[in-house]
Coordinates of C-alpha atoms in Angstrom, one line a residue:
X720 CA 112.7 82.7 97.2
X721 CA 109.7 80.6 97.5
X722 CA 106.7 80.6 95.4
X723 CA 104.9 82.1 98.8
X724 CA 107.4 85.2 99.4
X725 CA 108.7 85.7 95.8
X726 CA 108.3 90.0 95.5
X727 CA 106.4 89.9 92.3
X728 CA 106.2 93.8 90.8
X729 CA 103.5 94.9 88.6
X730 CA 104.1 97.3 85.8
X731 CA 101.1 98.0 83.0
X732 CA 102.5 100.3 80.3
X733 CA 105.7 100.2 78.6
X734 CA 106.4 103.5 77.7
X735 CA 108.2 105.9 78.7
X736 CA 107.7 105.9 81.6
X737 CA 106.6 102.4 82.3
X738 CA 109.9 101.0 80.3
X739 CA 112.2 102.7 82.9
X740 CA 110.5 102.1 85.6
X741 CA 110.3 98.2 84.7
X742 CA 113.9 98.7 84.7
X743 CA 114.7 100.8 87.9
X744 CA 112.2 98.0 90.0
X745 CA 113.1 95.1 88.8
X746 CA 116.2 94.1 91.0
X747 CA 115.1 91.7 94.2
X748 CA 111.3 91.2 92.6
X749 CA 109.6 89.0 89.7
X750 CA 108.2 91.4 87.3
X751 CA 104.4 91.2 85.6
X752 CA 104.2 93.4 83.1
X753 CA 102.0 94.6 80.5
X754 CA 100.5 96.6 77.2
X755 CA 98.5 96.6 74.8
X756 CA 100.9 97.7 72.3
X757 CA 102.4 93.6 71.2
X758 CA 106.0 95.6 70.2
X759 CA 106.4 97.6 73.5
X760 CA 105.8 94.9 75.3
X761 CA 108.5 92.2 73.5
X762 CA 111.4 94.8 73.4
X763 CA 110.8 95.6 77.4
X764 CA 110.6 91.9 77.9
X765 CA 113.4 91.0 76.1
X766 CA 115.7 93.9 77.2
X767 CA 114.3 93.2 81.2
X768 CA 115.8 89.2 80.4
X769 CA 119.1 90.7 78.5
X770 CA 119.3 91.7 81.5
X771 CA 119.5 88.6 84.0
X772 CA 115.8 89.6 85.5
X773 CA 112.5 87.0 85.5
X774 CA 109.9 89.1 83.8
X775 CA 106.9 87.6 82.8
X776 CA 105.6 89.5 79.6
X777 CA 101.1 89.8 79.0
X778 CA 99.1 91.5 76.1
X779 CA 96.4 93.5 78.5
X780 CA 94.2 95.5 77.1
X781 CA 93.0 97.9 80.0
X782 CA 89.3 98.9 78.6
X783 CA 88.3 95.1 79.4
X784 CA 88.0 94.4 83.2
X785 CA 87.9 90.6 82.6
X786 CA 91.4 90.3 81.4
X787 CA 92.3 93.0 83.4
X788 CA 90.8 90.4 87.0
X789 CA 92.2 87.9 85.4
X790 CA 95.9 89.1 84.8
X791 CA 95.5 90.8 88.2
X792 CA 94.7 87.0 90.2
X793 CA 97.3 85.4 87.1
X794 CA 100.3 86.8 89.0
X795 CA 98.9 87.3 92.9
X796 CA 98.8 83.7 92.7
X797 CA 103.0 84.0 91.8
X798 CA 104.2 85.5 95.3
X799 CA 103.3 88.1 96.3
X800 CA 102.5 91.4 94.7
X801 CA 104.4 94.2 96.7
X802 CA 104.5 96.8 93.5
X803 CA 101.7 97.6 91.2
X804 CA 102.7 100.8 88.9
X805 CA 100.2 101.9 85.8
X806 CA 101.9 104.4 83.3
X807 CA 99.3 103.1 81.3
X808 CA 97.3 105.7 78.8
X809 CA 96.4 107.8 75.8
X810 CA 96.6 111.8 75.7
X811 CA 94.5 113.8 73.0
X812 CA 97.5 113.7 70.0
X813 CA 97.2 110.1 70.0
X814 CA 93.3 109.5 70.8
X815 CA 89.9 110.7 70.3
X816 CA 87.6 112.0 73.4
X817 CA 85.5 108.5 74.0
X818 CA 89.1 106.4 73.7
X819 CA 90.8 109.1 76.0
X820 CA 87.5 108.4 78.0
X821 CA 87.8 104.8 77.8
X822 CA 91.6 104.0 78.3
X823 CA 92.6 107.1 81.0
X824 CA 89.4 107.0 83.0
X825 CA 87.2 103.5 82.8
X826 CA 90.7 101.6 81.9
X827 CA 92.6 103.2 85.2
X828 CA 89.3 102.2 87.5
X829 CA 89.4 98.4 86.2
X830 CA 93.1 98.4 87.5
X831 CA 92.4 99.5 90.5
X832 CA 89.6 97.5 91.4
X833 CA 91.2 94.5 90.3
X834 CA 94.7 94.8 92.4
X835 CA 92.8 95.8 95.2
X836 CA 90.8 92.6 94.9
X837 CA 93.9 91.1 95.7
X838 CA 96.2 93.7 97.1
X839 CA 97.4 92.7 100.6
X840 CA 100.1 93.6 103.6
X841 CA 102.3 95.9 102.0
X842 CA 101.2 96.5 98.6
X843 CA 101.9 99.5 97.0
X844 CA 99.9 100.6 94.4
X845 CA 101.5 103.8 91.8
X846 CA 99.0 105.3 89.0
X847 CA 100.4 107.9 86.9
X848 CA 98.3 111.5 86.4
X849 CA 99.3 114.1 84.6
X850 CA 100.2 117.8 85.7
X851 CA 97.4 118.7 83.1
X852 CA 95.4 118.1 85.7
X853 CA 96.0 120.7 88.5
X854 CA 95.3 122.7 85.2
X855 CA 91.5 122.1 85.0
X856 CA 90.6 123.3 88.8
X857 CA 88.2 120.8 90.2
X858 CA 86.0 123.5 90.8
X859 CA 84.8 123.6 87.9
X860 CA 83.2 119.5 88.1
X861 CA 80.3 119.5 89.8
X862 CA 80.4 117.9 93.5
X863 CA 78.5 115.3 91.9
X864 CA 80.5 114.5 88.8
X865 CA 83.4 114.3 91.2
X866 CA 82.0 111.6 93.3
X867 CA 81.2 110.2 90.3
X868 CA 84.4 109.8 88.9
X869 CA 85.6 108.8 92.3
X870 CA 83.5 106.0 93.4
X871 CA 81.4 104.9 90.0
X872 CA 81.0 101.5 89.8
X873 CA 82.5 100.0 86.9
X874 CA 80.1 99.4 84.3
X875 CA 78.3 103.1 84.9
X876 CA 81.4 104.8 85.5
X877 CA 81.1 106.4 81.6
X878 CA 78.2 107.0 82.3
X879 CA 77.1 110.7 84.0
X880 CA 74.7 113.5 82.2
X881 CA 77.6 116.0 82.5
X882 CA 80.5 113.4 80.7
X883 CA 79.8 113.7 77.5
X884 CA 82.4 110.9 76.1
X885 CA 80.8 111.5 72.1
X886 CA 81.9 115.0 71.4
X887 CA 84.8 116.1 70.5
X888 CA 86.1 118.6 74.0
X889 CA 90.2 119.1 74.0
X890 CA 89.8 119.2 78.3
X891 CA 89.1 115.4 78.6
X892 CA 92.4 114.7 78.9
X893 CA 92.8 116.2 82.0
X894 CA 89.1 115.7 83.3
X895 CA 90.0 112.1 82.9
X896 CA 93.4 112.7 84.9
X897 CA 91.5 114.4 87.4
X898 CA 89.5 111.5 88.1
X899 CA 92.3 109.3 88.8
X900 CA 93.8 111.2 91.5
X901 CA 89.3 111.3 93.1
X902 CA 89.5 107.9 92.6
X903 CA 92.6 106.9 94.2
X904 CA 91.5 109.8 97.2
X905 CA 88.4 107.4 97.8
X906 CA 89.6 104.4 97.7
X907 CA 92.8 104.6 99.7
X908 CA 90.5 103.6 103.3
X909 CA 89.9 100.2 101.0
X910 CA 93.7 99.8 100.5
X911 CA 94.2 100.5 103.8
X912 CA 92.0 97.8 105.2
X913 CA 94.4 95.1 103.5
X914 CA 97.0 96.7 104.7
X915 CA 98.1 98.2 101.6
X916 CA 98.4 101.9 100.1
X917 CA 97.2 104.1 96.9
X918 CA 98.3 106.8 95.4
X919 CA 99.2 108.9 92.1
X920 CA 102.2 111.1 90.6
X921 CA 101.0 114.1 88.3
X922 CA 104.2 114.0 85.7
X923 CA 104.8 117.8 84.2
X924 CA 106.1 118.3 80.8
X925 CA 108.0 115.3 80.8
X926 CA 110.9 114.2 77.5
X927 CA 109.1 110.9 76.8
X928 CA 108.2 109.2 72.8
X929 CA 104.8 110.4 74.0
X930 CA 105.5 114.3 75.9
X931 CA 108.0 114.4 72.4
X932 CA 104.5 114.2 69.9
X933 CA 103.0 117.1 72.6
X934 CA 106.1 119.3 72.3
X935 CA 106.0 119.5 68.6
X936 CA 102.3 119.4 68.2
X937 CA 99.8 122.2 68.6
X938 CA 99.8 122.4 72.4
X939 CA 103.7 123.0 71.8
X940 CA 104.0 126.3 72.5
X941 CA 102.2 126.6 75.8
X942 CA 103.8 124.2 76.2
X943 CA 107.4 125.7 76.5
X944 CA 105.6 128.5 78.3
X945 CA 104.8 126.7 80.9
X946 CA 108.5 125.3 81.2
X947 CA 110.5 128.4 80.8
X948 CA 108.0 130.1 84.1
X949 CA 108.5 127.4 85.8
X950 CA 111.5 127.2 89.2
X951 CA 113.6 124.3 86.6
X952 CA 112.6 125.6 83.8
X953 CA 113.2 122.8 82.2
X954 CA 110.9 119.4 80.8
X955 CA 111.7 116.6 83.4
X956 CA 112.8 113.0 82.4
X957 CA 110.8 109.3 82.9
X958 CA 114.2 108.6 85.2
X959 CA 112.8 111.1 87.6
X960 CA 108.9 110.0 87.3
X961 CA 110.4 106.6 87.5
X962 CA 112.3 108.0 90.8
X963 CA 109.1 108.7 92.6
X964 CA 106.8 106.2 91.7
X965 CA 110.1 103.9 92.9
X966 CA 110.0 105.8 96.3
X967 CA 106.3 105.1 96.8
X968 CA 106.5 101.7 96.4
X969 CA 110.1 101.3 99.0
X970 CA 110.2 101.5 102.5
X971 CA 110.9 104.9 103.0
X972 CA 106.4 106.0 102.1
X973 CA 105.0 103.4 104.3
X974 CA 103.1 106.7 106.0
X975 CA 101.7 108.0 102.2
X976 CA 98.7 107.2 100.7
X977 CA 95.8 108.6 99.3
X978 CA 97.2 111.4 97.7
X979 CA 99.6 112.3 94.8
X980 CA 103.1 113.5 94.0
X981 CA 103.5 116.4 91.3
X982 CA 106.7 115.7 89.3
X983 CA 106.2 118.8 87.7
X984 CA 109.4 120.9 87.4
X985 CA 107.7 123.4 89.6
X986 CA 105.2 124.5 86.9
X987 CA 101.9 124.9 88.4
X988 CA 103.6 126.2 91.7
X989 CA 104.5 128.7 89.4
X990 CA 101.7 129.4 87.6
X991 CA 99.4 130.4 91.2
X992 CA 102.3 132.2 92.3
X993 CA 103.8 134.8 89.3
X994 CA 99.6 134.9 88.9
X995 CA 100.3 136.3 92.0
X996 CA 103.1 139.2 91.5
X997 CA 101.4 140.3 88.6
X998 CA 98.3 140.8 90.3
X999 CA 100.4 142.9 93.1
X1000 CA 102.0 144.6 90.4
X1001 CA 99.2 145.5 88.3

């Protein structure tokens, strides 16, 4: 391949899902991988290079837009970016409310904006949201806050009278992840004007290092109940999430944009219809 025709795959976040996605995406692409953790980044880059793949590894703080913008432009200069998969994020067991909004809301929006600037015909962006965003109904957020999370400029995204990032709030993570879905929905038309697509995936209870912390933590009992009541009755795997991500950046999903794919083993559908069945039998 010449530089002009080199297919570039970008993966941000090298945790359980990011590492698996990188290996799935590597064939036929030059990979550009970024993470805040230099140790995690080095491990994944080495693994890919040992497998014969061409990889560029970059330390990246997604909260810093200028850094994300520079990374995106550098990757775009190496060839045609056909896939961007953003998996980086923090959960309530890893960070406090302010940090969750900084990384999961602002950081996500920074990545969307930076890669929109370099998107072109055939680029497909996939961001990782969360099943938890469905456990927090959109109706609980005012229309004004929903619009703000979806469309606010980056420099004011975390400034809103209904968004308190200083006070600890166990709902900060699902609100942030709902914001990711709304942001992608709102961005789809602009991405489409470039011949590009943008979607999210909302994983359910997944057996990853971060997921294991949640599974064994204070939310573990509730998570087990969700799994036991679902259609699949088990936790998902990183490979299953990776399969959805690879599908969304591939040729079989070219009419899919501005939407979210739940990879939750049927948890959300079961919650709804189990509640309906219980109400009907009472």
